């Protein structure tokens, strides 16, 4: 006999809680915003930041509208052309100096989601604005297990001098719960996995982890009985969805364990103890984090997240793509053709990682479409040309269909100087948050629907 499930149904076991993907047997849920009701598929919001600007000649299309020709960099996501909008002309005024001198890199991150101009200090008296992800989470975030997730490929710092007198708190955090409260990001995919599939308390999670390590078990072994009971009562389509989802969870679990070249048992289960650190290769590290993001959205564990590829002003080299010079150093290209070529290669490397996520989201059915159809995800930087350190005409993508609210497949050119916060205000309203202004917004961004 088929059953009706709550959207919050989970599989439970010893110290383990495995949320489920959207199944046909589930009822729509309701946001806490009093006047807003969801469809059967909630909208997800995401923000992805890349440092040091872009090589803009390889980024910005020459044509406007749906018939634009993709540039050399944007061609990396050509398969998703109909799922993205390229937005030109948006500006981040809060990242400008306004009399404070140097520090454009730190300001570009601190202002990227807040629209605010951070106080210039490398001491304890930091001050910034509230970021759009947190402002939205404060209103609608308690509809999910995690009101928001803050992720990245590098750790956050809360003190120190990182950029011309600006605290490292500005340079390494773009999510801010309050003016003095940056939200540290998690960069270890194993830690994110444990958060998504751990118990209700840290004590339960530690106990389950100890049992898995002791008996070399998968996290799914603890919920096997619960999964079998549920499986028997689901319609055929939902059984297939559940089987595919559980397979993907176990596959990611294996890959996390394998990141440090751990062996496997004969049953194909990770041979714990769990490794320390993160994958050495940035591409593998990034892909595992994108897997975590897809799982977080798919299971409705959160609908709001932010992701920093690296911290502001990063001088990381990219030997994986044969770029041996530091990223920040290359961004100060002084019109050097060789340096601009290196910057463009790094831009494409980052966009390839984002393409991996878009592909994952498009492969997950949800409702009448895909998971990507129910997302609105911003990708870009708070600096345009890294050599000029300008904060206007930013490189910004908006990916996903926003639950039918976004008409994608276009290059939309706004008047240069249009606040980036106009986009954020529009996104907040689509999420059901009550807002008529955010940061330096002047109105919700138009021409998206």
Short mmCIF file of C-alpha atoms in Angstrom, two decimals:
data_model
loop_
_atom_site.label_atom_id
_atom_site.label_comp_id
_atom_site.label_asym_id
_atom_site.label_seq_id
_atom_site.Cartn_x
_atom_site.Cartn_y
_atom_site.Cartn_z
CA UNK A 1 0.00 0.00 0.00
CA UNK A 2 1.44 3.40 -1.04
CA UNK A 3 2.02 5.98 1.66
CA UNK A 4 2.08 9.75 1.95
CA UNK A 5 5.29 11.20 3.34
CA UNK A 6 6.22 14.45 4.99
CA UNK A 7 8.93 16.44 3.19
CA UNK A 8 10.95 16.14 6.41
CA UNK A 9 10.96 12.34 6.47
CA UNK A 10 14.42 10.93 7.21
CA UNK A 11 15.99 7.49 7.51
CA UNK A 12 17.30 6.98 11.02
CA UNK A 13 19.87 4.72 12.61
CA UNK A 14 22.52 4.85 15.31
CA UNK A 15 23.63 8.49 15.38
CA UNK A 16 22.61 8.84 11.76
CA UNK A 17 19.94 10.88 10.02
CA UNK A 18 19.69 10.55 6.24
CA UNK A 19 17.34 13.08 4.66
CA UNK A 20 15.47 12.03 1.54
CA UNK A 21 15.19 13.63 -1.90
CA UNK A 22 11.89 14.99 -3.16
CA UNK A 23 9.59 12.02 -3.79
CA UNK A 24 6.16 11.94 -5.41
CA UNK A 25 4.75 10.58 -2.15
CA UNK A 26 5.59 13.80 -0.33
CA UNK A 27 3.17 16.63 0.37
CA UNK A 28 4.20 20.21 -0.37
CA UNK A 29 5.44 22.02 2.72
CA UNK A 30 4.89 25.60 3.74
CA UNK A 31 7.38 28.33 4.35
CA UNK A 32 7.12 30.18 7.61
CA UNK A 33 6.61 33.46 5.78
CA UNK A 34 2.90 33.95 6.43
CA UNK A 35 1.83 34.92 2.93
CA UNK A 36 4.06 32.59 0.92
CA UNK A 37 3.21 29.00 -0.04
CA UNK A 38 5.64 26.71 -1.85
CA UNK A 39 5.02 24.52 -4.82
CA UNK A 40 5.99 20.88 -4.33
CA UNK A 41 9.57 21.93 -5.14
CA UNK A 42 11.05 24.72 -3.01
CA UNK A 43 13.41 27.31 -4.48
CA UNK A 44 17.08 27.18 -3.53
CA UNK A 45 19.46 30.14 -3.40
CA UNK A 46 23.26 30.00 -3.79
CA UNK A 47 26.23 32.35 -4.16
CA UNK A 48 29.61 31.35 -5.62
CA UNK A 49 32.60 33.69 -5.40
CA UNK A 50 35.81 33.63 -7.42
CA UNK A 51 38.73 35.94 -6.49
CA UNK A 52 40.85 38.48 -8.36
CA UNK A 53 38.34 39.38 -11.06
CA UNK A 54 38.20 38.05 -14.63
CA UNK A 55 39.93 38.44 -17.94
CA UNK A 56 36.94 40.43 -19.15
CA UNK A 57 37.60 40.30 -22.95
CA UNK A 58 37.13 36.51 -22.70
CA UNK A 59 34.06 36.89 -20.46
CA UNK A 60 31.62 39.55 -21.68
CA UNK A 61 29.55 38.76 -24.79
CA UNK A 62 29.39 41.46 -27.46
CA UNK A 63 25.73 40.84 -28.26
CA UNK A 64 22.71 41.22 -25.97
CA UNK A 65 19.66 39.01 -25.69
CA UNK A 66 19.18 35.33 -26.48
CA UNK A 67 21.28 35.30 -29.68
CA UNK A 68 24.56 36.32 -28.07
CA UNK A 69 27.74 34.49 -29.04
CA UNK A 70 29.42 32.78 -26.11
CA UNK A 71 32.92 34.03 -25.36
CA UNK A 72 35.91 31.73 -24.97
CA UNK A 73 35.47 31.49 -21.20
CA UNK A 74 31.69 31.17 -21.17
CA UNK A 75 31.98 28.40 -23.77
CA UNK A 76 33.00 26.15 -20.87
CA UNK A 77 29.34 26.09 -19.80
CA UNK A 78 27.87 26.02 -23.31
CA UNK A 79 25.89 22.87 -22.48
CA UNK A 80 23.96 24.93 -19.93
CA UNK A 81 23.36 27.98 -22.11
CA UNK A 82 19.59 27.72 -21.68
CA UNK A 83 19.96 27.50 -17.89
CA UNK A 84 21.97 30.69 -17.33
CA UNK A 85 21.77 34.44 -17.77
CA UNK A 86 24.92 36.51 -18.18
CA UNK A 87 24.40 39.81 -16.34
CA UNK A 88 26.54 42.82 -17.28
CA UNK A 89 26.64 46.33 -15.79
CA UNK A 90 26.07 45.37 -12.14
CA UNK A 91 28.18 47.31 -9.64
CA UNK A 92 29.41 46.82 -6.07
CA UNK A 93 29.83 50.33 -4.71
CA UNK A 94 30.64 49.09 -1.19
CA UNK A 95 33.87 47.56 -2.48
CA UNK A 96 35.18 50.91 -3.67
CA UNK A 97 37.75 52.78 -1.59
CA UNK A 98 35.57 55.72 -0.51
CA UNK A 99 38.67 57.38 0.92
CA UNK A 100 40.11 54.25 2.56
CA UNK A 101 42.89 53.65 0.04
CA UNK A 102 44.10 50.14 -0.81
CA UNK A 103 42.33 46.92 0.09
CA UNK A 104 40.14 46.25 -2.95
CA UNK A 105 40.46 42.48 -2.62
CA UNK A 106 39.28 42.33 0.98
CA UNK A 107 36.52 44.85 0.30
CA UNK A 108 35.36 42.92 -2.78
CA UNK A 109 34.60 39.84 -0.68
CA UNK A 110 33.27 41.66 2.38
CA UNK A 111 30.88 43.67 0.22
CA UNK A 112 29.97 40.94 -2.28
CA UNK A 113 26.94 39.64 -0.37
CA UNK A 114 26.39 42.60 1.96
CA UNK A 115 26.64 45.60 -0.36
CA UNK A 116 28.21 47.39 2.62
CA UNK A 117 31.51 49.24 2.88
CA UNK A 118 33.50 47.44 5.61
CA UNK A 119 35.28 49.41 8.31
CA UNK A 120 38.99 49.51 7.53
CA UNK A 121 40.71 47.77 10.44
CA UNK A 122 42.93 44.80 11.10
CA UNK A 123 41.94 44.73 14.75
CA UNK A 124 38.95 43.41 16.67
CA UNK A 125 36.68 46.34 15.74
CA UNK A 126 35.50 44.85 12.44
CA UNK A 127 32.20 46.10 11.06
CA UNK A 128 30.33 45.09 7.93
CA UNK A 129 26.74 44.60 6.84
CA UNK A 130 24.45 41.56 7.02
CA UNK A 131 24.82 39.37 3.93
CA UNK A 132 21.90 38.48 1.67
CA UNK A 133 22.12 34.77 2.46
CA UNK A 134 21.85 35.42 6.18
CA UNK A 135 19.18 38.10 5.83
CA UNK A 136 17.11 35.56 3.89
CA UNK A 137 17.91 32.70 6.27
CA UNK A 138 16.71 34.76 9.24
CA UNK A 139 13.26 34.84 7.68
CA UNK A 140 12.85 31.49 5.92
CA UNK A 141 15.82 29.37 6.97
CA UNK A 142 14.05 27.47 9.72
CA UNK A 143 12.01 25.59 7.10
CA UNK A 144 15.04 23.30 6.73
CA UNK A 145 17.46 21.45 9.00
CA UNK A 146 20.23 23.98 8.30
CA UNK A 147 19.17 27.58 7.79
CA UNK A 148 22.24 28.07 5.60
CA UNK A 149 25.59 26.51 4.76
CA UNK A 150 28.88 28.39 4.32
CA UNK A 151 31.43 26.46 2.28
CA UNK A 152 34.69 26.94 0.41
CA UNK A 153 38.03 25.45 -0.61
CA UNK A 154 40.10 27.37 1.95
CA UNK A 155 39.69 28.00 5.67
CA UNK A 156 38.34 31.22 7.15
CA UNK A 157 40.34 33.53 9.37
CA UNK A 158 38.86 35.87 11.95
CA UNK A 159 41.93 38.00 12.71
CA UNK A 160 45.18 39.27 11.22
CA UNK A 161 46.13 41.79 8.54
CA UNK A 162 45.38 40.39 5.08
CA UNK A 163 45.05 43.32 2.67
CA UNK A 164 46.36 46.87 3.12
CA UNK A 165 45.11 47.20 6.68
CA UNK A 166 41.95 45.12 6.29
CA UNK A 167 41.38 42.23 8.66
CA UNK A 168 41.57 38.67 7.37
CA UNK A 169 37.98 38.37 8.57
CA UNK A 170 36.99 40.47 5.56
CA UNK A 171 39.22 38.65 3.09
CA UNK A 172 38.13 35.13 3.97
CA UNK A 173 34.41 35.43 4.82
CA UNK A 174 31.60 36.63 2.57
CA UNK A 175 28.70 35.50 4.76
CA UNK A 176 27.89 37.78 7.72
CA UNK A 177 25.13 37.15 10.27
CA UNK A 178 25.66 40.58 11.82
CA UNK A 179 27.99 43.57 11.39
CA UNK A 180 30.61 41.96 13.64
CA UNK A 181 29.76 38.29 13.02
CA UNK A 182 31.36 36.68 9.96
CA UNK A 183 30.25 33.10 9.30
CA UNK A 184 33.29 30.81 9.02
CA UNK A 185 33.12 28.45 6.07
CA UNK A 186 33.69 24.70 6.07
CA UNK A 187 36.25 23.43 3.56
CA UNK A 188 36.48 19.73 4.46
CA UNK A 189 34.01 17.60 2.43
CA UNK A 190 34.05 14.89 5.11
CA UNK A 191 32.94 17.39 7.72
CA UNK A 192 30.10 18.54 5.48
CA UNK A 193 29.09 14.92 4.88
CA UNK A 194 29.00 14.31 8.65
CA UNK A 195 26.84 17.40 9.14
CA UNK A 196 24.37 16.32 6.48
CA UNK A 197 24.10 12.73 7.65
CA UNK A 198 24.96 12.89 11.33
CA UNK A 199 22.71 12.41 14.33
CA UNK A 200 20.63 14.95 16.15
CA UNK A 201 23.46 15.68 18.59
CA UNK A 202 27.24 15.79 18.29
CA UNK A 203 27.47 12.98 20.84
CA UNK A 204 25.29 10.72 18.66
CA UNK A 205 27.32 11.59 15.59
CA UNK A 206 30.62 10.80 17.32
CA UNK A 207 29.24 7.46 18.55
CA UNK A 208 28.08 6.47 15.07
CA UNK A 209 31.42 7.51 13.59
CA UNK A 210 33.23 5.36 16.12
CA UNK A 211 31.04 2.37 15.25
CA UNK A 212 31.62 2.85 11.52
CA UNK A 213 35.35 2.99 12.01
CA UNK A 214 35.35 -0.01 14.34
CA UNK A 215 33.30 -2.23 12.05
CA UNK A 216 34.28 -0.62 8.74
CA UNK A 217 30.70 0.20 7.88
CA UNK A 218 29.06 2.71 5.62
CA UNK A 219 26.75 5.34 7.06
CA UNK A 220 23.94 3.69 5.08
CA UNK A 221 24.40 0.41 6.94
CA UNK A 222 22.89 2.09 10.00
CA UNK A 223 19.70 3.06 8.18
CA UNK A 224 19.36 -0.09 6.07
CA UNK A 225 16.38 -1.49 7.97
CA UNK A 226 14.55 1.85 7.87
CA UNK A 227 15.26 2.17 4.15
CA UNK A 228 13.90 -1.32 3.39
CA UNK A 229 10.67 -0.62 5.30
CA UNK A 230 10.14 2.63 3.42
CA UNK A 231 11.07 1.10 0.06
CA UNK A 232 8.36 -1.56 0.36
CA UNK A 233 5.59 1.06 0.56
CA UNK A 234 6.74 3.47 -2.14
CA UNK A 235 5.37 3.60 -5.69
CA UNK A 236 7.71 2.27 -8.39
CA UNK A 237 8.92 5.71 -9.53
CA UNK A 238 9.84 6.69 -5.97
CA UNK A 239 11.59 3.37 -5.38
CA UNK A 240 13.82 4.11 -8.35
CA UNK A 241 14.52 7.64 -7.08
CA UNK A 242 15.37 6.32 -3.63
CA UNK A 243 17.68 3.63 -5.01
CA UNK A 244 19.54 6.13 -7.19
CA UNK A 245 19.87 8.59 -4.34
CA UNK A 246 21.22 6.04 -1.87
CA UNK A 247 23.68 4.82 -4.50
CA UNK A 248 24.95 8.37 -4.99
CA UNK A 249 25.36 8.86 -1.23
CA UNK A 250 27.43 5.68 -0.93
CA UNK A 251 29.46 6.61 -4.01
CA UNK A 252 30.35 9.99 -2.54
CA UNK A 253 31.20 8.36 0.77
CA UNK A 254 33.64 6.07 -1.03
CA UNK A 255 35.21 8.96 -2.92
CA UNK A 256 35.67 10.99 0.24
CA UNK A 257 37.45 8.06 1.85
CA UNK A 258 39.42 7.47 -1.32
CA UNK A 259 40.62 11.06 -1.48
CA UNK A 260 43.55 10.06 0.70
CA UNK A 261 44.00 6.73 -1.11
CA UNK A 262 42.37 4.60 1.53
CA UNK A 263 41.62 1.02 0.66
CA UNK A 264 38.20 -0.60 0.40
CA UNK A 265 36.83 -3.68 2.04
CA UNK A 266 35.74 -6.61 -0.12
CA UNK A 267 32.19 -5.32 0.20
CA UNK A 268 33.22 -2.01 -1.38
CA UNK A 269 32.86 0.00 1.82
CA UNK A 270 35.46 2.65 2.77
CA UNK A 271 38.23 1.17 4.89
CA UNK A 272 38.21 3.60 7.81
CA UNK A 273 39.74 5.25 9.91
CA UNK A 274 38.74 8.43 8.19
CA UNK A 275 41.57 10.45 6.60
CA UNK A 276 42.79 13.79 7.84
CA UNK A 277 42.87 16.85 5.61
CA UNK A 278 41.27 17.46 2.24
CA UNK A 279 42.06 16.10 -1.25
CA UNK A 280 45.42 17.31 -2.48
CA UNK A 281 44.18 18.09 -5.99
CA UNK A 282 42.02 21.20 -6.16
CA UNK A 283 39.80 19.71 -8.86
CA UNK A 284 38.97 16.64 -6.72
CA UNK A 285 38.48 18.80 -3.63
CA UNK A 286 36.13 21.07 -5.55
CA UNK A 287 34.12 18.21 -7.05
CA UNK A 288 33.54 16.63 -3.66
CA UNK A 289 32.32 19.95 -2.30
CA UNK A 290 30.00 20.35 -5.30
CA UNK A 291 28.68 16.85 -4.55
CA UNK A 292 27.93 17.98 -1.00
CA UNK A 293 26.10 21.04 -2.31
CA UNK A 294 23.98 18.93 -4.64
CA UNK A 295 23.11 16.57 -1.76
CA UNK A 296 22.25 19.46 0.55
CA UNK A 297 19.86 20.90 -2.04
CA UNK A 298 18.46 17.53 -3.12
CA UNK A 299 17.58 16.49 0.44
CA UNK A 300 16.23 19.95 1.30
CA UNK A 301 18.74 20.06 4.16
CA UNK A 302 19.20 23.72 3.29
CA UNK A 303 17.95 26.08 0.63
CA UNK A 304 20.57 28.78 1.15
CA UNK A 305 24.34 28.49 0.81
CA UNK A 306 27.49 30.36 -0.11
CA UNK A 307 30.76 29.09 -1.55
CA UNK A 308 34.19 30.72 -1.94
CA UNK A 309 36.60 29.07 -4.35
CA UNK A 310 39.51 30.78 -2.57
CA UNK A 311 39.97 33.71 -0.22
CA UNK A 312 40.37 37.26 -1.48
CA UNK A 313 43.66 38.10 -3.14
CA UNK A 314 44.59 34.43 -3.35
CA UNK A 315 48.03 33.87 -4.90
CA UNK A 316 47.52 30.14 -5.32
CA UNK A 317 49.16 28.62 -8.37
CA UNK A 318 47.28 26.13 -10.54
CA UNK A 319 49.76 23.47 -11.51
CA UNK A 320 46.91 21.16 -12.52
CA UNK A 321 46.41 23.37 -15.58
CA UNK A 322 50.08 24.30 -15.95
CA UNK A 323 49.75 27.77 -14.45
CA UNK A 324 52.73 28.00 -12.12
CA UNK A 325 52.55 31.71 -11.28
CA UNK A 326 50.33 32.93 -8.46
CA UNK A 327 46.77 33.97 -9.28
CA UNK A 328 46.99 37.39 -7.61
CA UNK A 329 50.31 38.12 -9.26
CA UNK A 330 48.86 37.26 -12.66
CA UNK A 331 45.81 39.43 -12.07
CA UNK A 332 48.11 42.48 -11.99
CA UNK A 333 48.90 41.80 -15.61
CA UNK A 334 49.84 45.30 -16.76
CA UNK A 335 48.49 44.29 -20.19
CA UNK A 336 51.02 41.45 -20.43
CA UNK A 337 49.64 38.93 -22.93
CA UNK A 338 51.23 36.02 -21.08
CA UNK A 339 49.74 37.02 -17.74
CA UNK A 340 46.31 37.61 -19.25
CA UNK A 341 46.51 34.16 -20.82
CA UNK A 342 47.25 32.70 -17.37
CA UNK A 343 44.34 34.58 -15.80
CA UNK A 344 41.97 33.33 -18.50
CA UNK A 345 43.08 29.72 -17.88
CA UNK A 346 42.35 30.09 -14.15
CA UNK A 347 38.95 31.65 -14.92
CA UNK A 348 38.09 28.62 -17.06
CA UNK A 349 39.32 26.21 -14.41
CA UNK A 350 36.94 27.76 -11.87
CA UNK A 351 34.08 27.79 -14.35
CA UNK A 352 34.72 24.12 -15.14
CA UNK A 353 34.19 23.36 -11.46
CA UNK A 354 30.92 25.31 -11.51
CA UNK A 355 29.88 23.45 -14.66
CA UNK A 356 30.32 20.21 -12.72
CA UNK A 357 27.73 21.42 -10.20
CA UNK A 358 25.29 22.57 -12.88
CA UNK A 359 25.53 19.18 -14.55
CA UNK A 360 24.88 17.39 -11.23
CA UNK A 361 21.82 19.54 -10.52
CA UNK A 362 20.42 18.96 -14.02
CA UNK A 363 20.76 15.19 -13.60
CA UNK A 364 18.52 15.16 -10.51
CA UNK A 365 14.80 15.00 -11.40
CA UNK A 366 12.48 17.09 -9.26
CA UNK A 367 8.82 17.84 -9.81
CA UNK A 368 8.15 18.46 -13.48
CA UNK A 369 11.79 19.32 -14.18
CA UNK A 370 15.20 19.12 -12.56
CA UNK A 371 16.76 20.35 -9.37
CA UNK A 372 18.51 23.12 -11.33
CA UNK A 373 15.10 24.33 -12.50
CA UNK A 374 14.32 25.10 -8.85
CA UNK A 375 17.56 26.95 -8.09
CA UNK A 376 18.81 30.49 -8.54
CA UNK A 377 22.57 30.55 -8.19
CA UNK A 378 24.85 33.56 -8.55
CA UNK A 379 28.42 33.03 -9.78
CA UNK A 380 30.95 35.82 -10.07
CA UNK A 381 33.42 38.20 -8.49
CA UNK A 382 33.39 41.55 -6.69
CA UNK A 383 36.21 42.74 -8.97
CA UNK A 384 35.93 43.10 -12.72
CA UNK A 385 39.45 43.55 -14.17
CA UNK A 386 42.03 42.49 -11.58
CA UNK A 387 44.61 44.92 -12.92
CA UNK A 388 42.29 47.93 -12.59
CA UNK A 389 40.63 46.78 -9.34
CA UNK A 390 37.34 48.17 -10.60
CA UNK A 391 34.04 47.15 -9.06
CA UNK A 392 31.64 48.10 -11.85
CA UNK A 393 30.42 46.03 -14.80
CA UNK A 394 31.09 42.88 -12.75
CA UNK A 395 31.29 39.35 -14.19
CA UNK A 396 28.04 37.83 -12.94
CA UNK A 397 26.10 34.71 -13.92
CA UNK A 398 22.64 33.75 -12.70
CA UNK A 399 22.03 30.01 -13.12
CA UNK A 400 18.82 28.04 -12.69
CA UNK A 401 15.15 28.55 -13.40
CA UNK A 402 14.08 29.84 -10.00
CA UNK A 403 11.00 27.61 -10.01
CA UNK A 404 9.79 29.15 -13.27
CA UNK A 405 10.49 32.72 -12.21
CA UNK A 406 13.61 33.19 -14.38
CA UNK A 407 13.68 33.33 -18.19
CA UNK A 408 17.17 32.04 -18.93
CA UNK A 409 19.43 31.80 -21.97
CA UNK A 410 20.22 35.51 -22.35
CA UNK A 411 22.92 38.13 -21.97
CA UNK A 412 21.23 41.00 -20.15
CA UNK A 413 23.13 44.29 -20.19
CA UNK A 414 22.09 46.73 -17.48
CA UNK A 415 23.14 50.36 -17.24
CA UNK A 416 26.64 50.37 -15.77
CA UNK A 417 26.36 51.34 -12.11
CA UNK A 418 23.21 49.31 -11.45
CA UNK A 419 23.58 48.00 -7.87
CA UNK A 420 24.36 44.28 -7.58
CA UNK A 421 22.09 44.45 -4.54
CA UNK A 422 19.12 44.97 -6.88
CA UNK A 423 19.63 41.34 -7.93
CA UNK A 424 19.81 40.24 -4.30
CA UNK A 425 16.63 42.11 -3.39
CA UNK A 426 14.81 40.35 -6.24
CA UNK A 427 16.14 36.97 -5.10
CA UNK A 428 15.08 37.56 -1.49
CA UNK A 429 11.55 38.29 -2.62
CA UNK A 430 11.42 35.10 -4.70
CA UNK A 431 12.49 33.12 -1.62
CA UNK A 432 9.51 34.51 0.29
CA UNK A 433 11.50 36.92 2.46
CA UNK A 434 9.82 40.21 3.24
CA UNK A 435 12.14 42.95 1.98
CA UNK A 436 11.77 46.21 0.09
CA UNK A 437 15.46 47.16 0.29
CA UNK A 438 18.79 45.42 0.69
CA UNK A 439 22.23 47.04 0.91
CA UNK A 440 22.40 49.87 -1.61
CA UNK A 441 19.55 48.52 -3.74
CA UNK A 442 17.33 50.97 -5.58
CA UNK A 443 14.69 48.47 -6.78
CA UNK A 444 14.37 44.75 -7.48
CA UNK A 445 16.34 43.91 -10.63
CA UNK A 446 14.12 43.84 -13.69
CA UNK A 447 14.08 41.77 -16.92
CA UNK A 448 14.79 38.44 -15.19
CA UNK A 449 11.38 36.88 -15.69
#
